[in-house]
Amino acid sequence: MRVEIWSDIACPWCYVGKARFEKALAAFSHRDDVEVVHRSFELDPGRAKGDAAPVVPMLARKYGMSEAQAQAAEDNVGAQAAAEGLPYRTRGRDHGNTFDMHRLLHFAKEQGAQDRLVQILYRANFAEERSVFTEGDERLVELAVEAGLDADAARKVLADPDAYAADVRADEEEAARLGATGVPFFVLDRKYGVSGAQPAEIFTRALEQAWGERSPISLIGRADGEADADACGPDGCAVPQR
């Protein structure tokens, strides 16, 4: 079974939602048969690269609230993150364009390191003092290396603005087709969707339901009732009888 997760590194609920989903997945009896794929979704695609701003004033402007209310909202997210065992800086964080991070995540997927890099980027953005938005490509290269990627290869991806750009846009277009207007957005076997950082028990129910409703493919064979045609399997190939 495949679970696709549309998310953005700048999204705090994606950070929390991933932890809650993973808690449910860890307890799921068929967890070894679940493939998790991370998909791209930008919360602020119009922001220029390198244009970073403090989070609290940004939230106040975006939602028409006071900075005190915005800070209270950040404190609430921080408390929920802490409940999941996640470090979260409620003060001093910034916000910026995440397009290059998404491009790097598509490269990491090819290298089998996507999930590791997602978690490292979340930690860097939400828990560390150094910004992932203002220190340039070398900061992202450093994080990519921590995830097990080659530094020169990661640097080459970041230096080419077209590298994996189509993959990011394809994910975003697919999210729109599926009706995702926000993130995190979880899609199970392209049959069920879970929107938002739901409690772990909701993810447990979704995993169990999606798994339980998986059905074997219906085979179309010969109408005369004879055995299936010759084929190869784990024990070898059928030997024609003369």
PDB file of C-alpha atoms in Angstrom:
ATOM      1  CA  MET A   1       0.000   0.000   0.000  1.00  0.00           C
ATOM      2  CA  ARG A   2       1.255   3.477  -0.820  1.00  0.00           C
ATOM      3  CA  VAL A   3       0.729   6.546   1.334  1.00  0.00           C
ATOM      4  CA  GLU A   4       1.493   9.889  -0.308  1.00  0.00           C
ATOM      5  CA  ILE A   5       1.981  12.928   1.906  1.00  0.00           C
ATOM      6  CA  TRP A   6       1.671  16.410   0.434  1.00  0.00           C
ATOM      7  CA  SER A   7       3.454  18.864   2.715  1.00  0.00           C
ATOM      8  CA  ASP A   8       5.679  21.930   2.940  1.00  0.00           C
ATOM      9  CA  ILE A   9       8.774  22.377   5.085  1.00  0.00           C
ATOM     10  CA  ALA A  10       7.396  25.769   6.175  1.00  0.00           C
ATOM     11  CA  CYS A  11       4.198  24.157   7.514  1.00  0.00           C
ATOM     12  CA  PRO A  12       4.255  23.495  11.282  1.00  0.00           C
ATOM     13  CA  TRP A  13       1.210  21.227  11.105  1.00  0.00           C
ATOM     14  CA  CYS A  14       3.029  19.108   8.514  1.00  0.00           C
ATOM     15  CA  TYR A  15       5.836  18.658  11.045  1.00  0.00           C
ATOM     16  CA  VAL A  16       3.361  17.637  13.751  1.00  0.00           C
ATOM     17  CA  GLY A  17       1.192  15.596  11.372  1.00  0.00           C
ATOM     18  CA  LYS A  18       4.149  13.538  10.179  1.00  0.00           C
ATOM     19  CA  ALA A  19       4.943  12.557  13.764  1.00  0.00           C
ATOM     20  CA  ARG A  20       1.333  11.551  14.427  1.00  0.00           C
ATOM     21  CA  PHE A  21       1.124   9.541  11.225  1.00  0.00           C
ATOM     22  CA  GLU A  22       4.388   7.770  12.014  1.00  0.00           C
ATOM     23  CA  LYS A  23       3.091   6.879  15.463  1.00  0.00           C
ATOM     24  CA  ALA A  24       0.093   5.191  13.838  1.00  0.00           C
ATOM     25  CA  LEU A  25       2.251   3.533  11.190  1.00  0.00           C
ATOM     26  CA  ALA A  26       4.665   2.134  13.793  1.00  0.00           C
ATOM     27  CA  ALA A  27       1.769   0.312  15.459  1.00  0.00           C
ATOM     28  CA  PHE A  28       0.214  -0.871  12.182  1.00  0.00           C
ATOM     29  CA  SER A  29       0.613  -4.627  11.701  1.00  0.00           C
ATOM     30  CA  HIS A  30       1.282  -4.271   7.963  1.00  0.00           C
ATOM     31  CA  ARG A  31       3.715  -1.373   8.310  1.00  0.00           C
ATOM     32  CA  ASP A  32       6.456  -3.172   6.390  1.00  0.00           C
ATOM     33  CA  ASP A  33       4.168  -3.297   3.365  1.00  0.00           C
ATOM     34  CA  VAL A  34       3.454   0.447   3.374  1.00  0.00           C
ATOM     35  CA  GLU A  35       5.441   2.709   1.059  1.00  0.00           C
ATOM     36  CA  VAL A  36       5.508   6.367   2.103  1.00  0.00           C
ATOM     37  CA  VAL A  37       6.162   9.011  -0.564  1.00  0.00           C
ATOM     38  CA  HIS A  38       6.495  12.712   0.174  1.00  0.00           C
ATOM     39  CA  ARG A  39       4.957  15.118  -2.335  1.00  0.00           C
ATOM     40  CA  SER A  40       5.569  18.833  -2.850  1.00  0.00           C
ATOM     41  CA  PHE A  41       3.226  21.658  -1.847  1.00  0.00           C
ATOM     42  CA  GLU A  42       4.350  25.288  -1.430  1.00  0.00           C
ATOM     43  CA  LEU A  43       2.486  27.483   1.026  1.00  0.00           C
ATOM     44  CA  ASP A  44       4.061  30.665  -0.323  1.00  0.00           C
ATOM     45  CA  PRO A  45       5.117  29.965  -3.930  1.00  0.00           C
ATOM     46  CA  GLY A  46       5.188  33.640  -4.875  1.00  0.00           C
ATOM     47  CA  ARG A  47       7.887  34.561  -2.360  1.00  0.00           C
ATOM     48  CA  ALA A  48      11.276  35.199  -3.950  1.00  0.00           C
ATOM     49  CA  LYS A  49      14.242  33.013  -3.085  1.00  0.00           C
ATOM     50  CA  GLY A  50      16.182  34.583  -0.217  1.00  0.00           C
ATOM     51  CA  ASP A  51      13.241  36.772   0.830  1.00  0.00           C
ATOM     52  CA  ALA A  52      12.810  35.660   4.434  1.00  0.00           C
ATOM     53  CA  ALA A  53      10.671  37.293   7.117  1.00  0.00           C
ATOM     54  CA  PRO A  54       9.973  36.662  10.811  1.00  0.00           C
ATOM     55  CA  VAL A  55       7.117  34.216  11.335  1.00  0.00           C
ATOM     56  CA  VAL A  56       5.032  36.073  13.932  1.00  0.00           C
ATOM     57  CA  PRO A  57       4.587  39.361  12.009  1.00  0.00           C
ATOM     58  CA  MET A  58       3.885  37.328   8.862  1.00  0.00           C
ATOM     59  CA  LEU A  59       1.119  35.389  10.624  1.00  0.00           C
ATOM     60  CA  ALA A  60      -0.353  38.597  12.041  1.00  0.00           C
ATOM     61  CA  ARG A  61      -0.566  40.182   8.583  1.00  0.00           C
ATOM     62  CA  LYS A  62      -1.821  37.060   6.842  1.00  0.00           C
ATOM     63  CA  TYR A  63      -4.625  36.297   9.274  1.00  0.00           C
ATOM     64  CA  GLY A  64      -5.496  39.823  10.353  1.00  0.00           C
ATOM     65  CA  MET A  65      -4.585  39.337  14.001  1.00  0.00           C
ATOM     66  CA  SER A  66      -2.373  41.125  16.473  1.00  0.00           C
ATOM     67  CA  GLU A  67       1.203  39.994  16.947  1.00  0.00           C
ATOM     68  CA  ALA A  68       0.252  38.908  20.466  1.00  0.00           C
ATOM     69  CA  GLN A  69      -2.423  36.641  19.011  1.00  0.00           C
ATOM     70  CA  ALA A  70       0.024  35.332  16.413  1.00  0.00           C
ATOM     71  CA  GLN A  71       2.553  34.562  19.134  1.00  0.00           C
ATOM     72  CA  ALA A  72      -0.138  32.748  21.129  1.00  0.00           C
ATOM     73  CA  ALA A  73      -0.881  30.654  18.037  1.00  0.00           C
ATOM     74  CA  GLU A  74       2.806  29.784  17.730  1.00  0.00           C
ATOM     75  CA  ASP A  75       2.898  28.840  21.413  1.00  0.00           C
ATOM     76  CA  ASN A  76      -0.071  26.530  20.830  1.00  0.00           C
ATOM     77  CA  VAL A  77       1.664  24.786  17.939  1.00  0.00           C
ATOM     78  CA  GLY A  78       4.804  24.491  20.049  1.00  0.00           C
ATOM     79  CA  ALA A  79       2.859  22.811  22.826  1.00  0.00           C
ATOM     80  CA  GLN A  80       1.316  20.315  20.417  1.00  0.00           C
ATOM     81  CA  ALA A  81       4.718  19.612  18.879  1.00  0.00           C
ATOM     82  CA  ALA A  82       6.158  19.004  22.356  1.00  0.00           C
ATOM     83  CA  ALA A  83       3.348  16.535  23.049  1.00  0.00           C
ATOM     84  CA  GLU A  84       4.634  14.516  20.089  1.00  0.00           C
ATOM     85  CA  GLY A  85       8.220  14.706  21.336  1.00  0.00           C
ATOM     86  CA  LEU A  86       9.240  17.296  18.744  1.00  0.00           C
ATOM     87  CA  PRO A  87      11.499  20.286  19.478  1.00  0.00           C
ATOM     88  CA  TYR A  88       9.943  23.580  18.370  1.00  0.00           C
ATOM     89  CA  ARG A  89      11.190  27.154  18.670  1.00  0.00           C
ATOM     90  CA  THR A  90       8.209  29.399  19.246  1.00  0.00           C
ATOM     91  CA  ARG A  91      10.282  32.579  18.955  1.00  0.00           C
ATOM     92  CA  GLY A  92      12.809  33.852  16.465  1.00  0.00           C
ATOM     93  CA  ARG A  93      11.913  31.630  13.502  1.00  0.00           C
ATOM     94  CA  ASP A  94      11.672  32.943   9.958  1.00  0.00           C
ATOM     95  CA  HIS A  95       9.699  32.009   6.848  1.00  0.00           C
ATOM     96  CA  GLY A  96      10.651  31.917   3.175  1.00  0.00           C
ATOM     97  CA  ASN A  97      10.536  30.194  -0.184  1.00  0.00           C
ATOM     98  CA  THR A  98      10.798  26.378  -0.045  1.00  0.00           C
ATOM     99  CA  PHE A  99      10.998  25.558  -3.765  1.00  0.00           C
ATOM    100  CA  ASP A 100      14.677  24.547  -3.676  1.00  0.00           C
ATOM    101  CA  MET A 101      14.022  22.295  -0.690  1.00  0.00           C
ATOM    102  CA  HIS A 102      11.303  20.512  -2.647  1.00  0.00           C
ATOM    103  CA  ARG A 103      13.629  20.098  -5.625  1.00  0.00           C
ATOM    104  CA  LEU A 104      16.248  18.623  -3.321  1.00  0.00           C
ATOM    105  CA  LEU A 105      13.669  16.257  -1.831  1.00  0.00           C
ATOM    106  CA  HIS A 106      12.888  14.860  -5.286  1.00  0.00           C
ATOM    107  CA  PHE A 107      16.591  14.235  -5.787  1.00  0.00           C
ATOM    108  CA  ALA A 108      16.725  12.574  -2.354  1.00  0.00           C
ATOM    109  CA  LYS A 109      13.822  10.312  -3.332  1.00  0.00           C
ATOM    110  CA  GLU A 110      15.928   8.898  -6.171  1.00  0.00           C
ATOM    111  CA  GLN A 111      18.686   8.193  -3.656  1.00  0.00           C
ATOM    112  CA  GLY A 112      16.396   6.517  -1.114  1.00  0.00           C
ATOM    113  CA  ALA A 113      16.920   9.339   1.376  1.00  0.00           C
ATOM    114  CA  GLN A 114      13.729  11.366   1.000  1.00  0.00           C
ATOM    115  CA  ASP A 115      12.174  10.652   4.389  1.00  0.00           C
ATOM    116  CA  ARG A 116      15.465  11.301   6.200  1.00  0.00           C
ATOM    117  CA  LEU A 117      15.881  14.627   4.439  1.00  0.00           C
ATOM    118  CA  VAL A 118      12.280  15.669   5.130  1.00  0.00           C
ATOM    119  CA  GLN A 119      12.791  15.131   8.853  1.00  0.00           C
ATOM    120  CA  ILE A 120      16.152  16.905   8.856  1.00  0.00           C
ATOM    121  CA  LEU A 121      14.682  19.917   7.054  1.00  0.00           C
ATOM    122  CA  TYR A 122      11.766  20.052   9.500  1.00  0.00           C
ATOM    123  CA  ARG A 123      14.145  19.957  12.449  1.00  0.00           C
ATOM    124  CA  ALA A 124      16.356  22.634  10.928  1.00  0.00           C
ATOM    125  CA  ASN A 125      13.411  24.925  10.250  1.00  0.00           C
ATOM    126  CA  PHE A 126      11.426  24.444  13.417  1.00  0.00           C
ATOM    127  CA  ALA A 127      14.003  23.630  16.077  1.00  0.00           C
ATOM    128  CA  GLU A 128      17.367  25.160  15.182  1.00  0.00           C
ATOM    129  CA  GLU A 129      18.514  28.757  15.452  1.00  0.00           C
ATOM    130  CA  ARG A 130      20.197  28.831  12.042  1.00  0.00           C
ATOM    131  CA  SER A 131      17.866  29.760   9.207  1.00  0.00           C
ATOM    132  CA  VAL A 132      17.231  27.466   6.242  1.00  0.00           C
ATOM    133  CA  PHE A 133      16.169  30.515   4.211  1.00  0.00           C
ATOM    134  CA  THR A 134      18.939  33.103   4.590  1.00  0.00           C
ATOM    135  CA  GLU A 135      22.218  31.177   4.530  1.00  0.00           C
ATOM    136  CA  GLY A 136      22.118  30.205   0.845  1.00  0.00           C
ATOM    137  CA  ASP A 137      22.538  26.877  -0.889  1.00  0.00           C
ATOM    138  CA  GLU A 138      25.411  25.728   1.303  1.00  0.00           C
ATOM    139  CA  ARG A 139      23.101  25.447   4.295  1.00  0.00           C
ATOM    140  CA  LEU A 140      20.861  23.079   2.305  1.00  0.00           C
ATOM    141  CA  VAL A 141      23.905  21.149   1.069  1.00  0.00           C
ATOM    142  CA  GLU A 142      24.997  20.691   4.678  1.00  0.00           C
ATOM    143  CA  LEU A 143      21.581  19.264   5.571  1.00  0.00           C
ATOM    144  CA  ALA A 144      21.557  17.057   2.481  1.00  0.00           C
ATOM    145  CA  VAL A 145      24.900  15.564   3.519  1.00  0.00           C
ATOM    146  CA  GLU A 146      23.472  14.857   6.969  1.00  0.00           C
ATOM    147  CA  ALA A 147      20.736  12.869   5.208  1.00  0.00           C
ATOM    148  CA  GLY A 148      23.379  10.804   3.434  1.00  0.00           C
ATOM    149  CA  LEU A 149      23.474  12.597   0.081  1.00  0.00           C
ATOM    150  CA  ASP A 150      26.622  13.487  -1.810  1.00  0.00           C
ATOM    151  CA  ALA A 151      27.563  17.137  -1.293  1.00  0.00           C
ATOM    152  CA  ASP A 152      28.650  17.803  -4.890  1.00  0.00           C
ATOM    153  CA  ALA A 153      25.544  16.140  -6.308  1.00  0.00           C
ATOM    154  CA  ALA A 154      23.270  18.159  -4.022  1.00  0.00           C
ATOM    155  CA  ARG A 155      25.156  21.337  -4.883  1.00  0.00           C
ATOM    156  CA  LYS A 156      24.713  20.597  -8.585  1.00  0.00           C
ATOM    157  CA  VAL A 157      20.944  20.167  -8.154  1.00  0.00           C
ATOM    158  CA  LEU A 158      20.619  23.454  -6.300  1.00  0.00           C
ATOM    159  CA  ALA A 159      22.738  25.309  -8.857  1.00  0.00           C
ATOM    160  CA  ASP A 160      20.433  24.277 -11.707  1.00  0.00           C
ATOM    161  CA  PRO A 161      17.014  25.960 -11.276  1.00  0.00           C
ATOM    162  CA  ASP A 162      15.442  23.493 -13.700  1.00  0.00           C
ATOM    163  CA  ALA A 163      16.599  20.369 -11.873  1.00  0.00           C
ATOM    164  CA  TYR A 164      13.517  18.567 -10.540  1.00  0.00           C
ATOM    165  CA  ALA A 165      11.431  21.722 -10.993  1.00  0.00           C
ATOM    166  CA  ALA A 166       8.961  19.849 -13.210  1.00  0.00           C
ATOM    167  CA  ASP A 167       8.598  17.176 -10.517  1.00  0.00           C
ATOM    168  CA  VAL A 168       7.682  19.796  -7.924  1.00  0.00           C
ATOM    169  CA  ARG A 169       5.136  21.396 -10.245  1.00  0.00           C
ATOM    170  CA  ALA A 170       3.670  18.003 -11.132  1.00  0.00           C
ATOM    171  CA  ASP A 171       3.117  17.246  -7.439  1.00  0.00           C
ATOM    172  CA  GLU A 172       1.412  20.588  -6.928  1.00  0.00           C
ATOM    173  CA  GLU A 173      -0.825  20.098  -9.953  1.00  0.00           C
ATOM    174  CA  GLU A 174      -1.740  16.622  -8.717  1.00  0.00           C
ATOM    175  CA  ALA A 175      -2.629  18.040  -5.302  1.00  0.00           C
ATOM    176  CA  ALA A 176      -5.018  20.465  -6.994  1.00  0.00           C
ATOM    177  CA  ARG A 177      -6.626  17.633  -8.980  1.00  0.00           C
ATOM    178  CA  LEU A 178      -7.118  15.652  -5.782  1.00  0.00           C
ATOM    179  CA  GLY A 179      -8.762  18.626  -4.097  1.00  0.00           C
ATOM    180  CA  ALA A 180      -6.007  19.437  -1.609  1.00  0.00           C
ATOM    181  CA  THR A 181      -6.243  23.101  -0.643  1.00  0.00           C
ATOM    182  CA  GLY A 182      -3.927  22.854   2.360  1.00  0.00           C
ATOM    183  CA  VAL A 183      -1.377  20.598   3.956  1.00  0.00           C
ATOM    184  CA  PRO A 184      -0.594  18.146   5.340  1.00  0.00           C
ATOM    185  CA  PHE A 185      -2.701  16.024   3.014  1.00  0.00           C
ATOM    186  CA  PHE A 186      -2.381  12.239   3.176  1.00  0.00           C
ATOM    187  CA  VAL A 187      -3.597   9.977   0.363  1.00  0.00           C
ATOM    188  CA  LEU A 188      -3.821   6.243   0.952  1.00  0.00           C
ATOM    189  CA  ASP A 189      -3.673   4.052  -2.156  1.00  0.00           C
ATOM    190  CA  ARG A 190      -5.312   6.874  -4.124  1.00  0.00           C
ATOM    191  CA  LYS A 191      -8.563   5.836  -2.453  1.00  0.00           C
ATOM    192  CA  TYR A 192      -8.742   7.668   0.874  1.00  0.00           C
ATOM    193  CA  GLY A 193      -7.585  11.100   1.971  1.00  0.00           C
ATOM    194  CA  VAL A 194      -6.800  12.493   5.406  1.00  0.00           C
ATOM    195  CA  SER A 195      -6.501  16.253   5.700  1.00  0.00           C
ATOM    196  CA  GLY A 196      -4.565  18.012   8.433  1.00  0.00           C
ATOM    197  CA  ALA A 197      -2.510  16.952  11.434  1.00  0.00           C
ATOM    198  CA  GLN A 198      -5.122  14.516  12.713  1.00  0.00           C
ATOM    199  CA  PRO A 199      -4.666  12.539  15.949  1.00  0.00           C
ATOM    200  CA  ALA A 200      -2.767   9.264  15.585  1.00  0.00           C
ATOM    201  CA  GLU A 201      -5.963   7.255  16.073  1.00  0.00           C
ATOM    202  CA  ILE A 202      -7.460   8.792  12.919  1.00  0.00           C
ATOM    203  CA  PHE A 203      -4.416   7.701  10.937  1.00  0.00           C
ATOM    204  CA  THR A 204      -4.698   4.239  12.497  1.00  0.00           C
ATOM    205  CA  ARG A 205      -8.313   3.985  11.363  1.00  0.00           C
ATOM    206  CA  ALA A 206      -7.417   5.198   7.870  1.00  0.00           C
ATOM    207  CA  LEU A 207      -4.569   2.687   7.517  1.00  0.00           C
ATOM    208  CA  GLU A 208      -6.738  -0.183   8.691  1.00  0.00           C
ATOM    209  CA  GLN A 209      -9.638   0.776   6.450  1.00  0.00           C
ATOM    210  CA  ALA A 210      -7.487   1.282   3.367  1.00  0.00           C
ATOM    211  CA  TRP A 211      -5.669  -1.995   3.969  1.00  0.00           C
ATOM    212  CA  GLY A 212      -8.878  -3.924   4.670  1.00  0.00           C
ATOM    213  CA  GLU A 213     -10.506  -2.771   1.464  1.00  0.00           C
ATOM    214  CA  ARG A 214      -7.615  -3.756  -0.745  1.00  0.00           C
ATOM    215  CA  SER A 215      -8.818  -6.505  -3.072  1.00  0.00           C
ATOM    216  CA  PRO A 216      -6.919  -8.895  -5.314  1.00  0.00           C
ATOM    217  CA  ILE A 217      -7.067  -8.180  -9.001  1.00  0.00           C
ATOM    218  CA  SER A 218      -9.797  -9.983 -10.937  1.00  0.00           C
ATOM    219  CA  LEU A 219      -8.243 -12.229 -13.550  1.00  0.00           C
ATOM    220  CA  ILE A 220      -9.702 -12.764 -16.991  1.00  0.00           C
ATOM    221  CA  GLY A 221      -8.781 -16.152 -18.456  1.00  0.00           C
ATOM    222  CA  ARG A 222     -10.015 -18.706 -20.907  1.00  0.00           C
ATOM    223  CA  ALA A 223     -13.736 -19.253 -21.038  1.00  0.00           C
ATOM    224  CA  ASP A 224     -13.444 -23.019 -21.355  1.00  0.00           C
ATOM    225  CA  GLY A 225     -12.435 -23.444 -17.732  1.00  0.00           C
ATOM    226  CA  GLU A 226      -9.007 -24.821 -18.538  1.00  0.00           C
ATOM    227  CA  ALA A 227      -5.977 -23.992 -16.420  1.00  0.00           C
ATOM    228  CA  ASP A 228      -4.185 -20.674 -16.713  1.00  0.00           C
ATOM    229  CA  ALA A 229      -1.721 -20.213 -19.549  1.00  0.00           C
ATOM    230  CA  ASP A 230       1.952 -21.007 -19.055  1.00  0.00           C
ATOM    231  CA  ALA A 231       3.840 -18.543 -16.869  1.00  0.00           C
ATOM    232  CA  CYS A 232       6.945 -18.142 -14.731  1.00  0.00           C
ATOM    233  CA  GLY A 233       6.897 -17.847 -10.949  1.00  0.00           C
ATOM    234  CA  PRO A 234       9.189 -18.034  -7.894  1.00  0.00           C
ATOM    235  CA  ASP A 235       9.641 -21.761  -8.419  1.00  0.00           C
ATOM    236  CA  GLY A 236      10.540 -21.466 -12.075  1.00  0.00           C
ATOM    237  CA  CYS A 237       8.758 -21.569 -15.416  1.00  0.00           C
ATOM    238  CA  ALA A 238       6.211 -23.972 -16.781  1.00  0.00           C
ATOM    239  CA  VAL A 239       7.821 -26.539 -19.083  1.00  0.00           C
ATOM    240  CA  PRO A 240       5.843 -27.220 -22.273  1.00  0.00           C
ATOM    241  CA  GLN A 241       4.759 -30.828 -22.540  1.00  0.00           C
ATOM    242  CA  ARG A 242       5.198 -32.404 -25.981  1.00  0.00           C
TER     243      ARG A 242
END
